CSV table of C-alpha atoms in Angstrom, one decimal:
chain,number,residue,atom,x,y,z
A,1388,UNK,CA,110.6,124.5,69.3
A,1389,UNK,CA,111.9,121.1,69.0
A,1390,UNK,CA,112.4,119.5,72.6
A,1391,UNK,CA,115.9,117.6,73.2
A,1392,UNK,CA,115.9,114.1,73.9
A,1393,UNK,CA,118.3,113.3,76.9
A,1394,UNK,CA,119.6,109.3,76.9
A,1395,UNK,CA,120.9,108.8,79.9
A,1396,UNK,CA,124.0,105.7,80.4
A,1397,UNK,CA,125.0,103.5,83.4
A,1398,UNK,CA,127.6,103.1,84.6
A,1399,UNK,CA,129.5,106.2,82.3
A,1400,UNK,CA,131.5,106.8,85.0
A,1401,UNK,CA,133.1,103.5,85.4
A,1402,UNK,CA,133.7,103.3,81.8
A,1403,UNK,CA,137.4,104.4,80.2
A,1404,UNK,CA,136.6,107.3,77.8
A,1405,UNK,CA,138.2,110.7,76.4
A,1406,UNK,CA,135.8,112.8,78.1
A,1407,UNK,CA,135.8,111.2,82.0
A,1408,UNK,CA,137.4,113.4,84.4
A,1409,UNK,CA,139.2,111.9,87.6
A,1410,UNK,CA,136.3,113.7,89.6
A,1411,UNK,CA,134.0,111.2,87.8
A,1412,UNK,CA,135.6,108.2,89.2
A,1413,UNK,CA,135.6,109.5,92.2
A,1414,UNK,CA,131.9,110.5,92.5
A,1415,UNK,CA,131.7,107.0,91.4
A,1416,UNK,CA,133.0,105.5,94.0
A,1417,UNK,CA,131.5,108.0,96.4
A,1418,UNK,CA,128.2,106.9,95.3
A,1419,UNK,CA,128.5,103.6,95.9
A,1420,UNK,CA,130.7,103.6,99.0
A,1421,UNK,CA,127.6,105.5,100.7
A,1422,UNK,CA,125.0,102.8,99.2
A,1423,UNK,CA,126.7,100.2,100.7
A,1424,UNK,CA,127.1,101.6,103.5
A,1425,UNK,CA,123.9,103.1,104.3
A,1426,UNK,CA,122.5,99.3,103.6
A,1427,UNK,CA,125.0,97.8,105.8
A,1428,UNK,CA,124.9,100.6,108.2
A,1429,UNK,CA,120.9,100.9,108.5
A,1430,UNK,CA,120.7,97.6,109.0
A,1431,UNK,CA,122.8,97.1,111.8
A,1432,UNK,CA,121.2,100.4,113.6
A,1433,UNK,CA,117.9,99.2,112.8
A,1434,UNK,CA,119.0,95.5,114.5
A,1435,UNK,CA,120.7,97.4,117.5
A,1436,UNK,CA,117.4,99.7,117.7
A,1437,UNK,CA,115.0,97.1,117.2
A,1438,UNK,CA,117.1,94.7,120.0
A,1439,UNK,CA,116.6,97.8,122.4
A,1440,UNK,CA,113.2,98.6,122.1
A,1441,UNK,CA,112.0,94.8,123.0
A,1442,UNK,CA,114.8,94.9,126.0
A,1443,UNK,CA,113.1,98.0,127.0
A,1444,UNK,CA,109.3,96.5,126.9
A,1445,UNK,CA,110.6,93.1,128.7
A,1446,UNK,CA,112.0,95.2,131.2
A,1447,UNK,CA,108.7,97.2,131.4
A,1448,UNK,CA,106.5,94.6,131.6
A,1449,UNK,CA,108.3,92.1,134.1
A,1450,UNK,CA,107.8,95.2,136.1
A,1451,UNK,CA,104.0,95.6,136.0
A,1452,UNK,CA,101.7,93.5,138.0
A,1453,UNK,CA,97.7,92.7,138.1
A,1454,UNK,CA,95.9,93.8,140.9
A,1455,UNK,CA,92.2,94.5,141.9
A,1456,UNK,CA,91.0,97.7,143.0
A,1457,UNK,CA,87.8,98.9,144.1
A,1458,UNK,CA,85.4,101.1,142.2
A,1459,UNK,CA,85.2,104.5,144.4
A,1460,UNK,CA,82.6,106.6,142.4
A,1461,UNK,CA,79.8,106.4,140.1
A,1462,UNK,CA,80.7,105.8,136.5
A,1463,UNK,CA,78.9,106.6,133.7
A,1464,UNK,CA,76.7,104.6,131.0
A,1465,UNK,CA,78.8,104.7,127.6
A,1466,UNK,CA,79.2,107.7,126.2
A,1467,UNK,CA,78.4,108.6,122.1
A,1468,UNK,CA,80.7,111.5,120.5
A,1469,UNK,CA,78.4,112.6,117.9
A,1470,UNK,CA,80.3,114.8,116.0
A,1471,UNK,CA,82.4,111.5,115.4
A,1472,UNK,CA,80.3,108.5,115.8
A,1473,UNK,CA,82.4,107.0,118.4
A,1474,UNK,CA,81.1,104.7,121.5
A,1475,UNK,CA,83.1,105.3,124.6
A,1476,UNK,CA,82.6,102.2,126.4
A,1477,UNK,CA,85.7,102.9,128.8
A,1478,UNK,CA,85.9,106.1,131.3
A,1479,UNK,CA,88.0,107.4,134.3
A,1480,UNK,CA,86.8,106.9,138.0
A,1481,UNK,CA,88.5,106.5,140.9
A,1482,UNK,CA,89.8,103.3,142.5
A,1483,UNK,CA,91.9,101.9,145.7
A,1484,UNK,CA,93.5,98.7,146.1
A,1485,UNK,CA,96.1,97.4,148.3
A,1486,UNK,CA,100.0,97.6,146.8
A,1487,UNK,CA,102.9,94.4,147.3
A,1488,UNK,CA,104.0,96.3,150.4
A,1489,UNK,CA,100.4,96.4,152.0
A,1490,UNK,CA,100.5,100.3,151.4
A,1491,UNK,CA,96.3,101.5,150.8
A,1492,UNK,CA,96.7,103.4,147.2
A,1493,UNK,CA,93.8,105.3,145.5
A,1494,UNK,CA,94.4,106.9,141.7
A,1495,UNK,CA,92.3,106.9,138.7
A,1496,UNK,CA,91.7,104.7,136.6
A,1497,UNK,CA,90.5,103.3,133.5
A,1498,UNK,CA,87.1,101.2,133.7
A,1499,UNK,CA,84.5,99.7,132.1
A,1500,UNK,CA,81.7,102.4,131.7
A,1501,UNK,CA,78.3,101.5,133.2
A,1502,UNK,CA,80.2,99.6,136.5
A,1503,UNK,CA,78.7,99.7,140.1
A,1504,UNK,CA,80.4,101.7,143.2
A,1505,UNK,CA,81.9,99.1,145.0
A,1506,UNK,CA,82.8,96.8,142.3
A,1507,UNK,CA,86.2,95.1,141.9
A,1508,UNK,CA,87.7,96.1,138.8
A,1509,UNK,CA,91.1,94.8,137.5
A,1510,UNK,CA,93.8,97.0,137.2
A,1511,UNK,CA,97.9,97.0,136.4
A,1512,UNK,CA,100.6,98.7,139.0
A,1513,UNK,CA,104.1,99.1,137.7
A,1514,UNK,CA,107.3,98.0,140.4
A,1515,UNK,CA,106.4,101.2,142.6
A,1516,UNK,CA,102.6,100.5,143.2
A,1517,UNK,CA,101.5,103.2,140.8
A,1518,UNK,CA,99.0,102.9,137.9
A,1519,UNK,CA,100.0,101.9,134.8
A,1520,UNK,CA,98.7,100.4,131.5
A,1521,UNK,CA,97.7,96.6,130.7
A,1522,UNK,CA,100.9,95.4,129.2
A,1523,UNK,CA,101.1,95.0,125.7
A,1524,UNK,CA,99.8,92.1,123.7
A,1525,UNK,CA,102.6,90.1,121.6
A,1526,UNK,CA,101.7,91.3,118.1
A,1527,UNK,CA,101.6,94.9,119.9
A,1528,UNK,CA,105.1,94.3,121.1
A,1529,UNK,CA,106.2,92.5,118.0
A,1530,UNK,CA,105.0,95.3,115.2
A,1531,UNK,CA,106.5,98.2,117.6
A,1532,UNK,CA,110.1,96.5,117.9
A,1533,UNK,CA,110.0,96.1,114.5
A,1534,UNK,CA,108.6,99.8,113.3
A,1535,UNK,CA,111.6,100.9,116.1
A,1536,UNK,CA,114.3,99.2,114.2
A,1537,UNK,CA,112.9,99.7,110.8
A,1538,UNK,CA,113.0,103.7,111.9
A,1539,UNK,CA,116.0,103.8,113.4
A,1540,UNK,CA,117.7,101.4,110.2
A,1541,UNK,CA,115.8,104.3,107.7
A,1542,UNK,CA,116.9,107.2,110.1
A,1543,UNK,CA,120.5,106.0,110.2
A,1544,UNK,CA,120.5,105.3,106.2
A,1545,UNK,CA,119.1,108.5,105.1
A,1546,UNK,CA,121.9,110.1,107.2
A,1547,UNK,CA,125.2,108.2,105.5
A,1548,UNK,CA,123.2,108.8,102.0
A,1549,UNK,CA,122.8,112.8,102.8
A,1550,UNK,CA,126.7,112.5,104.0
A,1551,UNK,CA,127.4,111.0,101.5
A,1552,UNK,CA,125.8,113.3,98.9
A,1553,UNK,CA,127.4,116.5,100.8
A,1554,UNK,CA,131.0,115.1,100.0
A,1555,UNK,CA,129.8,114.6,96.7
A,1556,UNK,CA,129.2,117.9,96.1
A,1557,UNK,CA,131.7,119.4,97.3
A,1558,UNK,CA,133.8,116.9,95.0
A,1559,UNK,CA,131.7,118.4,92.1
A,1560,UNK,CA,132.7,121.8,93.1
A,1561,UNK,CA,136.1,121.4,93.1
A,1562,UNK,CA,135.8,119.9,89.6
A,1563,UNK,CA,133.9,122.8,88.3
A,1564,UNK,CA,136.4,124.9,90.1
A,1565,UNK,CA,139.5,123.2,88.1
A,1566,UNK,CA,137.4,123.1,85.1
A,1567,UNK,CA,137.0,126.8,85.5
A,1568,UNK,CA,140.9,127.5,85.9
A,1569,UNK,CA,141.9,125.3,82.8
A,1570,UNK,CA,139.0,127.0,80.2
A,1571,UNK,CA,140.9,130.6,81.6
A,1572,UNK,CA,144.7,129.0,80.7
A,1573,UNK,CA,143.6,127.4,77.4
A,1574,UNK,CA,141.3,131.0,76.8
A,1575,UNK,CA,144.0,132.9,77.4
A,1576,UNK,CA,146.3,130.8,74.6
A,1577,UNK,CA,143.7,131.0,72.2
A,1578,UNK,CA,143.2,135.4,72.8
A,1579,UNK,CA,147.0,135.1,71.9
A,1580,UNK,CA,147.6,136.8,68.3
A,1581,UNK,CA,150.2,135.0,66.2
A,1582,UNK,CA,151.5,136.4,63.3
């Protein structure tokens, strides 16, 4: 069996022929309406995404302060996962240190493994007093603003293409639709017997 060779042409839709319908055009024009507006569009949500996330971490991190806390129990030499091959160097324990207001807190927290009871170990306490993590480090900040906006410019893209793909469908179906009632007019002339 001999296999058909499809050639496929640009732009056939733009171009004045016989054959174009007026549903072409407008697919046409559907198409690249959602391009440019999914490249316009993502990249303004992925600015305005991106501009929120780093607001967001500023906010959190002006927020968090150092402090020292004191090493309540006993913690552990490092720990070896063997199944994995992984070195835990850092393990939970318990600490207290004194909050801003002068209030005694105790919590757990992450600390060196291998470190004495009764050892002063630093730690980070958001604006209420509690625990919270070391703030990030500026690359950390940097590459998860921009992964943010880069999601939220792909996530906002993806959407106007699949919008505008639906209308084009349904464009395409009303085309096949019309095409369907003018084949039954122009069958039903042609089933006529002359004579």
């Amino acid at each position: 069996m001999r296999k058909i060779k499809r050639v496929k042409v640009l732009g056939w839709r733009w171009r004045r022929n016989e054959l174009r319908r007026h549903s072409d055009a407008v697919e046409a024009w559907i198409v690249l309406g959602a391009w440019a507006l999914a490249t316009a569009g993502g990249a303004v949500a992925g600015v305005a995404g991106a501009q929120t996330v780093a607001a967001a971490q500023a906010r959190d991190e002006a927020e968090r302060r150092p402090a020292t806390a004191v090493l309540l129990d006993t913690v552990p030499r490092g720990a070896r996962d063997v199944a994995i091959g992984v070195d835990y160097n850092r393990v939970k324990a318990k600490v207290r240190w004194t909050d801003a207001q002068g209030t005694v807190r105790t919590a757990t927290a992450d600390v060196k493994a291998g470190t004495d009871v009764g050892s002063t170990v630093p730690v980070w306490t958001d604006g209420h007093g509690h625990l919270t993590g070391e703030p990030a480090s500026p690359g950390k900040a940097t590459a998860r603003t921009v992964a943010a906006g880069m999601g939220v410019g792909l996530t906002g893209g993806l959407f106007v293409l699949a919008g505008g793909r639906l209308i084009r469908l349904r464009v395409e179906r009303r085309a096949t639709e019309q095409w369907g009632e003018e084949w039954e007019q122009t069958g039903a002339r042609w089933g006529r017997r002359t004579g």
